[in-house]
Amino acid sequence: DAKTTQPPSMDCAEGRAANLPCNHSTISGNEYVYWYRQIHSQGPQYIIHGLKNNETNEMASLIITEDRKSSTLILPHATLRDTAVYYCIVRVIQGAQKLVFGQGTRLTINP
Amino acid sequence: DTAVSQTPKYLVTQMGNDKSIKCEQNLGHDTMYWYKQDSKKFLKIMFSYNNKELIINETVPNRFSPKSPDKAHLNLHINSLELGDSAVYFCASSHWGQVNTEAFFGQGTRLTVV
């Protein structure tokens, strides 16, 4: 699975959009981009995933660049409960969902 | 109706003891996992079972022995506990190989070896 690079920490004001970047320059054509988050030592929680098209669900939007070498997770209206560590993971869809977690981005939402 | 449940939530034990952590999922998934999160907060996969068959074993000491009595359960037994085993252990489950699915994690078991 390709390696990802994320900023170690970010801050965002409550109510604003939080944009979390991820670099995955060695991504292969059959690898998907997944985002998970971990709120204060709880179990990781799935947010969204995509291959090459932009994706949106009730939690967030995922923007993947045309060359697929980077992506941005967007939380449109961040709340205090969105304070968490966000993990960008790149993986092939096959068999077991072996998730390789990096250091992630610690996002702090400020009131 | 918790999707992935682990017991116990906290476990404090002495070095050298043997302990087990239990995990159950009610999502109808066929694949289950154990992850370990150490004091530096790095999450690493340990094991994965698909339909009760071990498919991932990530260089984990053989003191750790997972057991899957059925698709809905994956237990983790640890022999001769060491201080370095102190960590949070997460159980997870998913469907095998499907695109539009994700892994669901339990709330974790915080193991402290003293």
mmCIF file of C-alpha atoms in Angstrom:
data_model
loop_
_atom_site.group_PDB
_atom_site.id
_atom_site.type_symbol
_atom_site.label_atom_id
_atom_site.label_comp_id
_atom_site.label_asym_id
_atom_site.label_seq_id
_atom_site.Cartn_x
_atom_site.Cartn_y
_atom_site.Cartn_z
ATOM 1 C CA ASP A 1 0.000 0.000 0.000
ATOM 2 C CA ALA A 2 1.212 3.496 -0.842
ATOM 3 C CA LYS A 3 2.534 5.776 1.868
ATOM 4 C CA THR A 4 0.658 8.917 2.895
ATOM 5 C CA THR A 5 1.868 12.203 4.359
ATOM 6 C CA GLN A 6 -0.298 14.436 6.527
ATOM 7 C CA PRO A 7 0.401 17.526 8.624
ATOM 8 C CA PRO A 8 0.713 16.520 12.277
ATOM 9 C CA SER A 9 -1.771 19.086 13.527
ATOM 10 C CA MET A 10 -4.305 21.677 12.409
ATOM 11 C CA ASP A 11 -6.703 24.095 14.027
ATOM 12 C CA CYS A 12 -10.083 25.250 12.798
ATOM 13 C CA ALA A 13 -12.758 27.546 14.190
ATOM 14 C CA GLU A 14 -16.111 26.059 15.045
ATOM 15 C CA GLY A 15 -18.604 26.500 12.234
ATOM 16 C CA ARG A 16 -15.943 26.906 9.587
ATOM 17 C CA ALA A 17 -14.897 24.351 7.001
ATOM 18 C CA ALA A 18 -11.977 22.162 8.008
ATOM 19 C CA ASN A 19 -9.756 21.146 5.097
ATOM 20 C CA LEU A 20 -7.366 18.320 5.835
ATOM 21 C CA PRO A 21 -4.721 17.593 3.178
ATOM 22 C CA CYS A 22 -3.060 14.291 2.391
ATOM 23 C CA ASN A 23 -0.227 13.524 -0.004
ATOM 24 C CA HIS A 24 -0.027 10.077 -1.593
ATOM 25 C CA SER A 25 2.316 10.642 -4.525
ATOM 26 C CA THR A 26 3.111 6.929 -4.989
ATOM 27 C CA ILE A 27 -0.518 5.835 -5.220
ATOM 28 C CA SER A 28 -1.235 3.078 -7.725
ATOM 29 C CA GLY A 29 -4.098 3.025 -10.171
ATOM 30 C CA ASN A 30 -6.084 0.465 -8.201
ATOM 31 C CA GLU A 31 -5.596 2.033 -4.773
ATOM 32 C CA TYR A 32 -8.395 3.857 -3.016
ATOM 33 C CA VAL A 33 -8.078 6.776 -0.612
ATOM 34 C CA TYR A 34 -9.768 6.158 2.747
ATOM 35 C CA TRP A 35 -10.270 8.511 5.657
ATOM 36 C CA TYR A 36 -10.843 7.454 9.243
ATOM 37 C CA ARG A 37 -10.825 9.453 12.438
ATOM 38 C CA GLN A 38 -10.200 8.612 16.076
ATOM 39 C CA ILE A 39 -11.899 10.692 18.719
ATOM 40 C CA HIS A 40 -10.015 10.688 22.015
ATOM 41 C CA SER A 41 -8.890 7.041 22.201
ATOM 42 C CA GLN A 42 -12.191 5.654 20.945
ATOM 43 C CA GLY A 43 -12.078 3.132 18.133
ATOM 44 C CA PRO A 44 -11.342 4.583 14.681
ATOM 45 C CA GLN A 45 -14.409 5.626 12.726
ATOM 46 C CA TYR A 46 -14.784 5.431 8.971
ATOM 47 C CA ILE A 47 -15.508 8.743 7.253
ATOM 48 C CA ILE A 48 -15.314 8.384 3.488
ATOM 49 C CA HIS A 49 -13.361 6.837 0.646
ATOM 50 C CA GLY A 50 -12.849 7.351 -3.089
ATOM 51 C CA LEU A 51 -10.888 6.238 -6.119
ATOM 52 C CA LYS A 52 -10.662 9.219 -8.440
ATOM 53 C CA ASN A 53 -13.956 11.077 -8.387
ATOM 54 C CA ASN A 54 -14.870 13.494 -5.661
ATOM 55 C CA GLU A 55 -17.129 11.964 -3.045
ATOM 56 C CA THR A 56 -19.587 13.378 -0.530
ATOM 57 C CA ASN A 57 -21.561 11.824 2.271
ATOM 58 C CA GLU A 58 -23.328 13.041 5.374
ATOM 59 C CA MET A 59 -20.066 13.445 7.244
ATOM 60 C CA ALA A 60 -17.629 14.964 4.775
ATOM 61 C CA SER A 61 -16.444 15.545 1.227
ATOM 62 C CA LEU A 62 -13.367 14.057 -0.373
ATOM 63 C CA ILE A 63 -11.588 15.909 -3.127
ATOM 64 C CA ILE A 64 -8.981 13.909 -5.071
ATOM 65 C CA THR A 65 -6.683 15.712 -7.494
ATOM 66 C CA GLU A 66 -6.749 14.684 -11.118
ATOM 67 C CA ASP A 67 -3.326 13.040 -10.892
ATOM 68 C CA ARG A 68 -4.496 11.320 -7.672
ATOM 69 C CA LYS A 69 -1.300 12.254 -5.879
ATOM 70 C CA SER A 70 -3.100 14.176 -3.171
ATOM 71 C CA SER A 71 -6.508 14.595 -1.628
ATOM 72 C CA THR A 72 -8.376 16.830 0.791
ATOM 73 C CA LEU A 73 -10.966 15.854 3.338
ATOM 74 C CA ILE A 74 -13.477 18.619 3.949
ATOM 75 C CA LEU A 75 -15.665 18.872 7.026
ATOM 76 C CA PRO A 76 -18.043 21.600 5.864
ATOM 77 C CA HIS A 77 -19.183 22.991 9.204
ATOM 78 C CA ALA A 78 -16.825 21.795 11.886
ATOM 79 C CA THR A 79 -18.149 21.320 15.412
ATOM 80 C CA LEU A 80 -16.307 20.740 18.668
ATOM 81 C CA ARG A 81 -17.148 17.042 18.354
ATOM 82 C CA ASP A 82 -15.029 16.877 15.214
ATOM 83 C CA THR A 83 -11.878 17.308 17.305
ATOM 84 C CA ALA A 84 -9.988 14.087 16.588
ATOM 85 C CA VAL A 85 -7.012 12.520 14.847
ATOM 86 C CA TYR A 86 -7.747 12.083 11.153
ATOM 87 C CA TYR A 87 -6.052 9.325 9.186
ATOM 88 C CA CYS A 88 -5.618 9.210 5.430
ATOM 89 C CA ILE A 89 -5.028 5.642 4.221
ATOM 90 C CA VAL A 90 -4.371 4.354 0.738
ATOM 91 C CA ARG A 91 -5.128 0.746 -0.034
ATOM 92 C CA VAL A 92 -6.140 -1.751 -2.642
ATOM 93 C CA ILE A 93 -9.605 -3.197 -2.304
ATOM 94 C CA GLN A 94 -8.990 -6.901 -1.971
ATOM 95 C CA GLY A 95 -9.602 -9.468 0.649
ATOM 96 C CA ALA A 96 -9.113 -8.287 4.166
ATOM 97 C CA GLN A 97 -9.251 -4.572 4.873
ATOM 98 C CA LYS A 98 -5.778 -4.252 6.282
ATOM 99 C CA LEU A 99 -5.525 -0.622 7.321
ATOM 100 C CA VAL A 100 -2.046 0.858 7.669
ATOM 101 C CA PHE A 101 -2.371 3.876 9.944
ATOM 102 C CA GLY A 102 0.206 6.654 9.828
ATOM 103 C CA GLN A 103 0.551 9.433 12.376
ATOM 104 C CA GLY A 104 -2.556 11.231 11.121
ATOM 105 C CA THR A 105 -3.519 14.874 11.615
ATOM 106 C CA ARG A 106 -4.670 16.015 15.020
ATOM 107 C CA LEU A 107 -7.510 18.422 14.241
ATOM 108 C CA THR A 108 -8.586 20.779 16.998
ATOM 109 C CA ILE A 109 -11.831 22.673 16.598
ATOM 110 C CA ASN A 110 -11.795 25.869 18.615
ATOM 111 C CA PRO A 111 -14.939 27.614 19.922
ATOM 112 C CA ASP B 1 -27.124 -2.969 19.978
ATOM 113 C CA THR B 2 -23.409 -2.135 19.720
ATOM 114 C CA ALA B 3 -21.964 -3.174 16.360
ATOM 115 C CA VAL B 4 -18.529 -4.326 17.600
ATOM 116 C CA SER B 5 -18.233 -4.945 21.313
ATOM 117 C CA GLN B 6 -15.143 -5.834 23.301
ATOM 118 C CA THR B 7 -14.817 -7.038 26.860
ATOM 119 C CA PRO B 8 -13.377 -6.035 29.160
ATOM 120 C CA LYS B 9 -12.936 -2.325 28.546
ATOM 121 C CA TYR B 10 -10.112 -2.100 31.091
ATOM 122 C CA LEU B 11 -7.743 -4.826 32.197
ATOM 123 C CA VAL B 12 -4.994 -4.448 34.783
ATOM 124 C CA THR B 13 -2.844 -7.485 35.430
ATOM 125 C CA GLN B 14 0.564 -8.539 36.627
ATOM 126 C CA MET B 15 3.486 -9.598 34.523
ATOM 127 C CA GLY B 16 3.502 -13.282 33.712
ATOM 128 C CA ASN B 17 -0.257 -13.697 33.846
ATOM 129 C CA ASP B 18 -2.418 -15.026 31.021
ATOM 130 C CA LYS B 19 -5.430 -12.984 29.931
ATOM 131 C CA SER B 20 -8.091 -12.943 27.236
ATOM 132 C CA ILE B 21 -10.002 -10.193 25.485
ATOM 133 C CA LYS B 22 -13.273 -11.010 23.792
ATOM 134 C CA CYS B 23 -14.810 -9.439 20.723
ATOM 135 C CA GLU B 24 -18.189 -9.881 19.115
ATOM 136 C CA GLN B 25 -19.775 -8.234 16.104
ATOM 137 C CA ASN B 26 -23.426 -8.246 15.080
ATOM 138 C CA LEU B 27 -22.973 -6.719 11.630
ATOM 139 C CA GLY B 28 -22.952 -9.964 9.697
ATOM 140 C CA HIS B 29 -19.351 -9.386 8.633
ATOM 141 C CA ASP B 30 -17.140 -12.303 7.683
ATOM 142 C CA THR B 31 -13.762 -10.756 8.522
ATOM 143 C CA MET B 32 -12.474 -9.645 11.900
ATOM 144 C CA TYR B 33 -9.279 -7.993 13.081
ATOM 145 C CA TRP B 34 -7.179 -7.124 16.099
ATOM 146 C CA TYR B 35 -5.239 -3.872 16.165
ATOM 147 C CA LYS B 36 -2.847 -2.617 18.823
ATOM 148 C CA GLN B 37 -2.352 1.032 19.734
ATOM 149 C CA ASP B 38 0.751 1.627 21.812
ATOM 150 C CA SER B 39 1.643 4.508 24.107
ATOM 151 C CA LYS B 40 2.856 6.566 21.159
ATOM 152 C CA LYS B 41 -0.609 6.199 19.632
ATOM 153 C CA PHE B 42 0.477 4.211 16.604
ATOM 154 C CA LEU B 43 -2.230 1.813 15.429
ATOM 155 C CA LYS B 44 -0.982 -1.444 13.960
ATOM 156 C CA ILE B 45 -2.798 -4.489 12.721
ATOM 157 C CA MET B 46 -2.008 -7.728 14.499
ATOM 158 C CA PHE B 47 -4.316 -10.388 13.091
ATOM 159 C CA SER B 48 -7.186 -10.878 10.716
ATOM 160 C CA TYR B 49 -9.596 -13.784 10.371
ATOM 161 C CA ASN B 50 -11.922 -14.483 7.477
ATOM 162 C CA ASN B 51 -14.625 -17.072 8.071
ATOM 163 C CA LYS B 52 -12.713 -18.391 11.084
ATOM 164 C CA GLU B 53 -9.502 -18.758 9.071
ATOM 165 C CA LEU B 54 -6.352 -16.794 9.963
ATOM 166 C CA ILE B 55 -5.336 -14.685 6.978
ATOM 167 C CA ILE B 56 -3.133 -11.943 8.449
ATOM 168 C CA ASN B 57 -0.517 -12.455 11.138
ATOM 169 C CA GLU B 58 1.783 -9.466 11.438
ATOM 170 C CA THR B 59 4.967 -10.610 13.187
ATOM 171 C CA VAL B 60 3.251 -10.817 16.520
ATOM 172 C CA PRO B 61 4.927 -12.834 19.303
ATOM 173 C CA ASN B 62 3.434 -16.288 19.613
ATOM 174 C CA ARG B 63 2.374 -15.402 23.164
ATOM 175 C CA PHE B 64 -0.571 -13.798 21.363
ATOM 176 C CA SER B 65 -3.072 -16.345 20.097
ATOM 177 C CA PRO B 66 -6.292 -15.281 18.409
ATOM 178 C CA LYS B 67 -9.220 -17.653 18.330
ATOM 179 C CA SER B 68 -12.325 -17.372 16.196
ATOM 180 C CA PRO B 69 -15.036 -19.828 17.257
ATOM 181 C CA ASP B 70 -17.371 -18.433 14.602
ATOM 182 C CA LYS B 71 -17.619 -15.528 12.167
ATOM 183 C CA ALA B 72 -19.086 -13.220 14.774
ATOM 184 C CA HIS B 73 -16.397 -13.688 17.410
ATOM 185 C CA LEU B 74 -12.657 -13.136 17.564
ATOM 186 C CA ASN B 75 -10.954 -13.484 20.911
ATOM 187 C CA LEU B 76 -7.378 -12.630 21.783
ATOM 188 C CA HIS B 77 -5.499 -14.657 24.340
ATOM 189 C CA ILE B 78 -2.182 -13.423 25.657
ATOM 190 C CA ASN B 79 0.204 -15.682 27.585
ATOM 191 C CA SER B 80 2.980 -14.614 29.939
ATOM 192 C CA LEU B 81 2.131 -10.943 29.798
ATOM 193 C CA GLU B 82 5.007 -8.474 29.626
ATOM 194 C CA LEU B 83 5.196 -4.779 30.459
ATOM 195 C CA GLY B 84 5.494 -3.977 26.749
ATOM 196 C CA ASP B 85 2.096 -5.518 26.098
ATOM 197 C CA SER B 86 0.475 -2.545 27.784
ATOM 198 C CA ALA B 87 -1.582 -0.859 25.086
ATOM 199 C CA VAL B 88 -5.104 -0.351 23.823
ATOM 200 C CA TYR B 89 -6.335 -3.287 21.749
ATOM 201 C CA PHE B 90 -9.039 -2.676 19.177
ATOM 202 C CA CYS B 91 -11.194 -5.277 17.531
ATOM 203 C CA ALA B 92 -12.706 -4.518 14.126
ATOM 204 C CA SER B 93 -14.825 -6.213 11.484
ATOM 205 C CA SER B 94 -15.649 -5.784 7.824
ATOM 206 C CA HIS B 95 -16.880 -7.581 4.757
ATOM 207 C CA TRP B 96 -14.305 -9.457 2.743
ATOM 208 C CA GLY B 97 -13.053 -7.671 -0.366
ATOM 209 C CA GLN B 98 -16.080 -5.527 -1.141
ATOM 210 C CA VAL B 99 -15.519 -2.034 -2.442
ATOM 211 C CA ASN B 100 -18.210 -0.048 -0.745
ATOM 212 C CA THR B 101 -17.685 -1.145 2.786
ATOM 213 C CA GLU B 102 -15.593 -0.069 5.679
ATOM 214 C CA ALA B 103 -14.153 -1.452 8.886
ATOM 215 C CA PHE B 104 -16.057 -0.972 12.129
ATOM 216 C CA PHE B 105 -14.035 -0.776 15.313
ATOM 217 C CA GLY B 106 -14.877 -1.608 18.889
ATOM 218 C CA GLN B 107 -14.355 0.822 21.739
ATOM 219 C CA GLY B 108 -11.029 -0.720 22.704
ATOM 220 C CA THR B 109 -9.601 -2.635 25.648
ATOM 221 C CA ARG B 110 -6.984 -0.781 27.667
ATOM 222 C CA LEU B 111 -4.525 -3.376 28.951
ATOM 223 C CA THR B 112 -2.111 -2.355 31.685
ATOM 224 C CA VAL B 113 0.577 -4.793 32.757
ATOM 225 C CA VAL B 114 2.201 -4.000 36.091
#
